[in-house]
mmCIF file with all atom_site columns, C-alpha atoms in Angstrom:
data_model
loop_
_atom_site.group_PDB
_atom_site.id
_atom_site.type_symbol
_atom_site.label_atom_id
_atom_site.label_alt_id
_atom_site.label_comp_id
_atom_site.label_asym_id
_atom_site.label_entity_id
_atom_site.label_seq_id
_atom_site.pdbx_PDB_ins_code
_atom_site.Cartn_x
_atom_site.Cartn_y
_atom_site.Cartn_z
_atom_site.occupancy
_atom_site.B_iso_or_equiv
_atom_site.pdbx_formal_charge
_atom_site.auth_seq_id
_atom_site.auth_comp_id
_atom_site.auth_asym_id
_atom_site.auth_atom_id
_atom_site.pdbx_PDB_model_num
ATOM 1  C CA . UNK A 1 1  ? -32.618 83.291  94.095  1.00 53.00 ? 589 UNK A CA 1
ATOM 2  C CA . UNK A 1 2  ? -35.935 83.320  92.229  1.00 57.00 ? 590 UNK A CA 1
ATOM 3  C CA . UNK A 1 3  ? -38.106 86.371  91.883  1.00 62.00 ? 591 UNK A CA 1
ATOM 4  C CA . UNK A 1 4  ? -41.743 86.139  92.840  1.00 57.00 ? 592 UNK A CA 1
ATOM 5  C CA . UNK A 1 5  ? -44.218 87.017  90.114  1.00 64.00 ? 593 UNK A CA 1
ATOM 6  C CA . UNK A 1 6  ? -46.398 90.106  90.844  1.00 61.00 ? 594 UNK A CA 1
ATOM 7  C CA . UNK A 1 7  ? -49.552 87.980  90.746  1.00 66.00 ? 595 UNK A CA 1
ATOM 8  C CA . UNK A 1 8  ? -48.117 85.562  93.313  1.00 72.00 ? 596 UNK A CA 1
ATOM 9  C CA . UNK A 1 9  ? -47.052 88.413  95.584  1.00 70.00 ? 597 UNK A CA 1
ATOM 10 C CA . UNK A 1 10 ? -50.547 89.879  95.434  1.00 67.00 ? 598 UNK A CA 1
ATOM 11 C CA . UNK A 1 11 ? -52.159 86.535  96.268  1.00 73.00 ? 599 UNK A CA 1
ATOM 12 C CA . UNK A 1 12 ? -49.767 85.993  99.181  1.00 72.00 ? 600 UNK A CA 1
ATOM 13 C CA . UNK A 1 13 ? -50.466 89.465  100.562 1.00 69.00 ? 601 UNK A CA 1
ATOM 14 C CA . UNK A 1 14 ? -54.209 88.936  100.145 1.00 64.00 ? 602 UNK A CA 1
ATOM 15 C CA . UNK A 1 15 ? -54.082 85.579  101.926 1.00 69.00 ? 603 UNK A CA 1
ATOM 16 C CA . UNK A 1 16 ? -51.963 87.020  104.748 1.00 67.00 ? 604 UNK A CA 1
ATOM 17 C CA . UNK A 1 17 ? -54.370 89.907  105.248 1.00 63.00 ? 605 UNK A CA 1
ATOM 18 C CA . UNK A 1 18 ? -57.268 87.549  105.915 1.00 62.00 ? 606 UNK A CA 1
ATOM 19 C CA . UNK A 1 19 ? -55.493 84.908  108.004 1.00 65.00 ? 607 UNK A CA 1
ATOM 20 C CA . UNK A 1 20 ? -56.853 86.424  111.223 1.00 62.00 ? 608 UNK A CA 1
ATOM 21 C CA . UNK A 1 21 ? -60.395 86.954  109.916 1.00 59.00 ? 609 UNK A CA 1
ATOM 22 C CA . UNK A 1 22 ? -63.119 85.103  111.839 1.00 59.00 ? 610 UNK A CA 1
ATOM 23 C CA . UNK A 1 23 ? -64.580 82.084  110.077 1.00 61.00 ? 611 UNK A CA 1
ATOM 24 C CA . UNK A 1 24 ? -68.205 83.131  110.606 1.00 62.00 ? 612 UNK A CA 1
ATOM 25 C CA . UNK A 1 25 ? -69.988 86.427  111.005 1.00 56.00 ? 613 UNK A CA 1
ATOM 26 C CA . UNK A 1 26 ? -71.512 87.077  114.440 1.00 55.00 ? 614 UNK A CA 1
ATOM 27 C CA . UNK A 1 27 ? -75.124 85.956  114.737 1.00 60.00 ? 615 UNK A CA 1
ATOM 28 C CA . UNK A 1 28 ? -76.296 88.855  116.909 1.00 58.00 ? 616 UNK A CA 1
ATOM 29 C CA . UNK A 1 29 ? -77.411 92.064  115.233 1.00 52.00 ? 617 UNK A CA 1
ATOM 30 C CA . UNK A 1 30 ? -75.217 95.030  116.150 1.00 53.00 ? 618 UNK A CA 1
ATOM 31 C CA . UNK A 1 31 ? -76.544 97.706  118.455 1.00 55.00 ? 619 UNK A CA 1
ATOM 32 C CA . UNK A 1 32 ? -78.365 100.391 116.566 1.00 50.00 ? 620 UNK A CA 1
ATOM 33 C CA . UNK A 1 33 ? -79.518 98.011  113.848 1.00 50.00 ? 621 UNK A CA 1
ATOM 34 C CA . UNK A 1 34 ? -82.231 99.481  111.605 1.00 55.00 ? 622 UNK A CA 1
ATOM 35 C CA . UNK A 1 35 ? -85.012 97.536  113.311 1.00 58.00 ? 623 UNK A CA 1
ATOM 36 C CA . UNK A 1 36 ? -83.956 99.117  116.622 1.00 54.00 ? 624 UNK A CA 1
ATOM 37 C CA . UNK A 1 37 ? -83.750 102.646 115.208 1.00 51.00 ? 625 UNK A CA 1
ATOM 38 C CA . UNK A 1 38 ? -86.148 105.151 116.743 1.00 51.00 ? 626 UNK A CA 1
ATOM 39 C CA . UNK A 1 39 ? -88.770 106.784 114.582 1.00 61.00 ? 627 UNK A CA 1
ATOM 40 C CA . UNK A 1 40 ? -87.435 109.888 112.920 1.00 62.00 ? 628 UNK A CA 1
ATOM 41 C CA . UNK A 1 41 ? -88.691 113.257 114.010 1.00 60.00 ? 629 UNK A CA 1
ATOM 42 C CA . UNK A 1 42 ? -90.980 115.117 111.618 1.00 73.00 ? 630 UNK A CA 1
ATOM 43 C CA . UNK A 1 43 ? -89.167 116.560 108.640 1.00 78.00 ? 631 UNK A CA 1
ATOM 44 C CA . UNK A 1 44 ? -88.667 120.322 108.599 1.00 86.00 ? 632 UNK A CA 1
ATOM 45 C CA . UNK A 1 45 ? -90.593 121.997 105.787 1.00 89.00 ? 633 UNK A CA 1
ATOM 46 C CA . UNK A 1 46 ? -88.523 123.327 102.898 1.00 89.00 ? 634 UNK A CA 1
ATOM 47 C CA . UNK A 1 47 ? -90.926 126.164 102.194 1.00 89.00 ? 635 UNK A CA 1
ATOM 48 C CA . UNK A 1 48 ? -91.843 124.732 98.812  1.00 90.00 ? 636 UNK A CA 1
ATOM 49 C CA . UNK A 1 49 ? -94.962 122.508 98.890  1.00 92.00 ? 637 UNK A CA 1
ATOM 50 C CA . UNK A 1 50 ? -93.971 120.435 95.830  1.00 92.00 ? 638 UNK A CA 1
ATOM 51 C CA . UNK A 1 51 ? -90.569 119.596 97.323  1.00 93.00 ? 639 UNK A CA 1
ATOM 52 C CA . UNK A 1 52 ? -92.122 118.789 100.694 1.00 94.00 ? 640 UNK A CA 1
ATOM 53 C CA . UNK A 1 53 ? -94.541 116.396 98.979  1.00 93.00 ? 641 UNK A CA 1
ATOM 54 C CA . UNK A 1 54 ? -91.673 114.610 97.197  1.00 94.00 ? 642 UNK A CA 1
ATOM 55 C CA . UNK A 1 55 ? -89.796 114.232 100.477 1.00 93.00 ? 643 UNK A CA 1
ATOM 56 C CA . UNK A 1 56 ? -92.900 112.785 102.147 1.00 92.00 ? 644 UNK A CA 1
ATOM 57 C CA . UNK A 1 57 ? -93.202 110.265 99.299  1.00 91.00 ? 645 UNK A CA 1
ATOM 58 C CA . UNK A 1 58 ? -89.643 109.099 100.017 1.00 92.00 ? 646 UNK A CA 1
ATOM 59 C CA . UNK A 1 59 ? -90.557 108.419 103.646 1.00 90.00 ? 647 UNK A CA 1
ATOM 60 C CA . UNK A 1 60 ? -92.804 105.602 102.399 1.00 85.00 ? 648 UNK A CA 1
ATOM 61 C CA . UNK A 1 61 ? -89.725 103.715 101.185 1.00 91.00 ? 649 UNK A CA 1
ATOM 62 C CA . UNK A 1 62 ? -88.869 102.748 104.736 1.00 90.00 ? 650 UNK A CA 1
ATOM 63 C CA . UNK A 1 63 ? -91.473 99.966  104.714 1.00 89.00 ? 651 UNK A CA 1
ATOM 64 C CA . UNK A 1 64 ? -91.609 99.257  100.965 1.00 90.00 ? 652 UNK A CA 1
ATOM 65 C CA . UNK A 1 65 ? -89.857 96.285  99.351  1.00 93.00 ? 653 UNK A CA 1
ATOM 66 C CA . UNK A 1 66 ? -86.604 97.248  97.628  1.00 94.00 ? 654 UNK A CA 1
ATOM 67 C CA . UNK A 1 67 ? -87.966 96.330  94.198  1.00 93.00 ? 655 UNK A CA 1
ATOM 68 C CA . UNK A 1 68 ? -90.508 99.156  94.569  1.00 92.00 ? 656 UNK A CA 1
ATOM 69 C CA . UNK A 1 69 ? -87.875 101.807 95.364  1.00 94.00 ? 657 UNK A CA 1
ATOM 70 C CA . UNK A 1 70 ? -86.874 102.486 91.756  1.00 95.00 ? 658 UNK A CA 1
ATOM 71 C CA . UNK A 1 71 ? -90.374 103.568 90.732  1.00 94.00 ? 659 UNK A CA 1
ATOM 72 C CA . UNK A 1 72 ? -90.622 105.904 93.727  1.00 93.00 ? 660 UNK A CA 1
ATOM 73 C CA . UNK A 1 73 ? -87.197 107.433 93.002  1.00 95.00 ? 661 UNK A CA 1
ATOM 74 C CA . UNK A 1 74 ? -88.064 107.902 89.327  1.00 96.00 ? 662 UNK A CA 1
ATOM 75 C CA . UNK A 1 75 ? -91.319 109.618 90.248  1.00 95.00 ? 663 UNK A CA 1
ATOM 76 C CA . UNK A 1 76 ? -89.549 111.845 92.784  1.00 95.00 ? 664 UNK A CA 1
ATOM 77 C CA . UNK A 1 77 ? -86.907 112.762 90.214  1.00 97.00 ? 665 UNK A CA 1
ATOM 78 C CA . UNK A 1 78 ? -89.546 113.669 87.627  1.00 96.00 ? 666 UNK A CA 1
ATOM 79 C CA . UNK A 1 79 ? -91.511 115.787 90.107  1.00 95.00 ? 667 UNK A CA 1
ATOM 80 C CA . UNK A 1 80 ? -88.387 117.641 91.253  1.00 95.00 ? 668 UNK A CA 1
ATOM 81 C CA . UNK A 1 81 ? -87.273 118.173 87.647  1.00 96.00 ? 669 UNK A CA 1
ATOM 82 C CA . UNK A 1 82 ? -90.657 119.710 86.774  1.00 93.00 ? 670 UNK A CA 1
ATOM 83 C CA . UNK A 1 83 ? -90.509 121.879 89.880  1.00 91.00 ? 671 UNK A CA 1
ATOM 84 C CA . UNK A 1 84 ? -87.056 123.178 88.939  1.00 91.00 ? 672 UNK A CA 1
ATOM 85 C CA . UNK A 1 85 ? -88.141 123.756 85.356  1.00 91.00 ? 673 UNK A CA 1
ATOM 86 C CA . UNK A 1 86 ? -90.929 125.997 86.564  1.00 86.00 ? 674 UNK A CA 1
ATOM 87 C CA . UNK A 1 87 ? -88.838 127.797 89.191  1.00 82.00 ? 675 UNK A CA 1
ATOM 88 C CA . UNK A 1 88 ? -89.132 131.523 88.771  1.00 78.00 ? 676 UNK A CA 1
ATOM 89 C CA . UNK A 1 89 ? -92.208 131.358 86.526  1.00 78.00 ? 677 UNK A CA 1
ATOM 90 C CA . UNK A 1 90 ? -94.351 132.908 89.260  1.00 66.00 ? 678 UNK A CA 1
ATOM 91 C CA . UNK A 1 91 ? -91.868 135.702 89.941  1.00 60.00 ? 679 UNK A CA 1
ATOM 92 C CA . UNK A 1 92 ? -92.182 138.946 87.976  1.00 50.00 ? 680 UNK A CA 1
#
């Protein structure tokens, strides 16, 4: 009796796992797809104007091309970092 190599056993298990997989993905979009999603309700204020402004800036990403997201996230991160740095400065 010959022993099966671990690599061969893995490949066989992998192949067996996908034997019943459909050949093609369905063409219809699933229910609840992003384009069918209802508009979100207005965001609840955090009580901190700078944070609220950052959150509003992120709402614009919904319609922006993905390649523009990084710049918006970097700006949001910088604004939040500055806000946290100054937290407590106004308190005496």
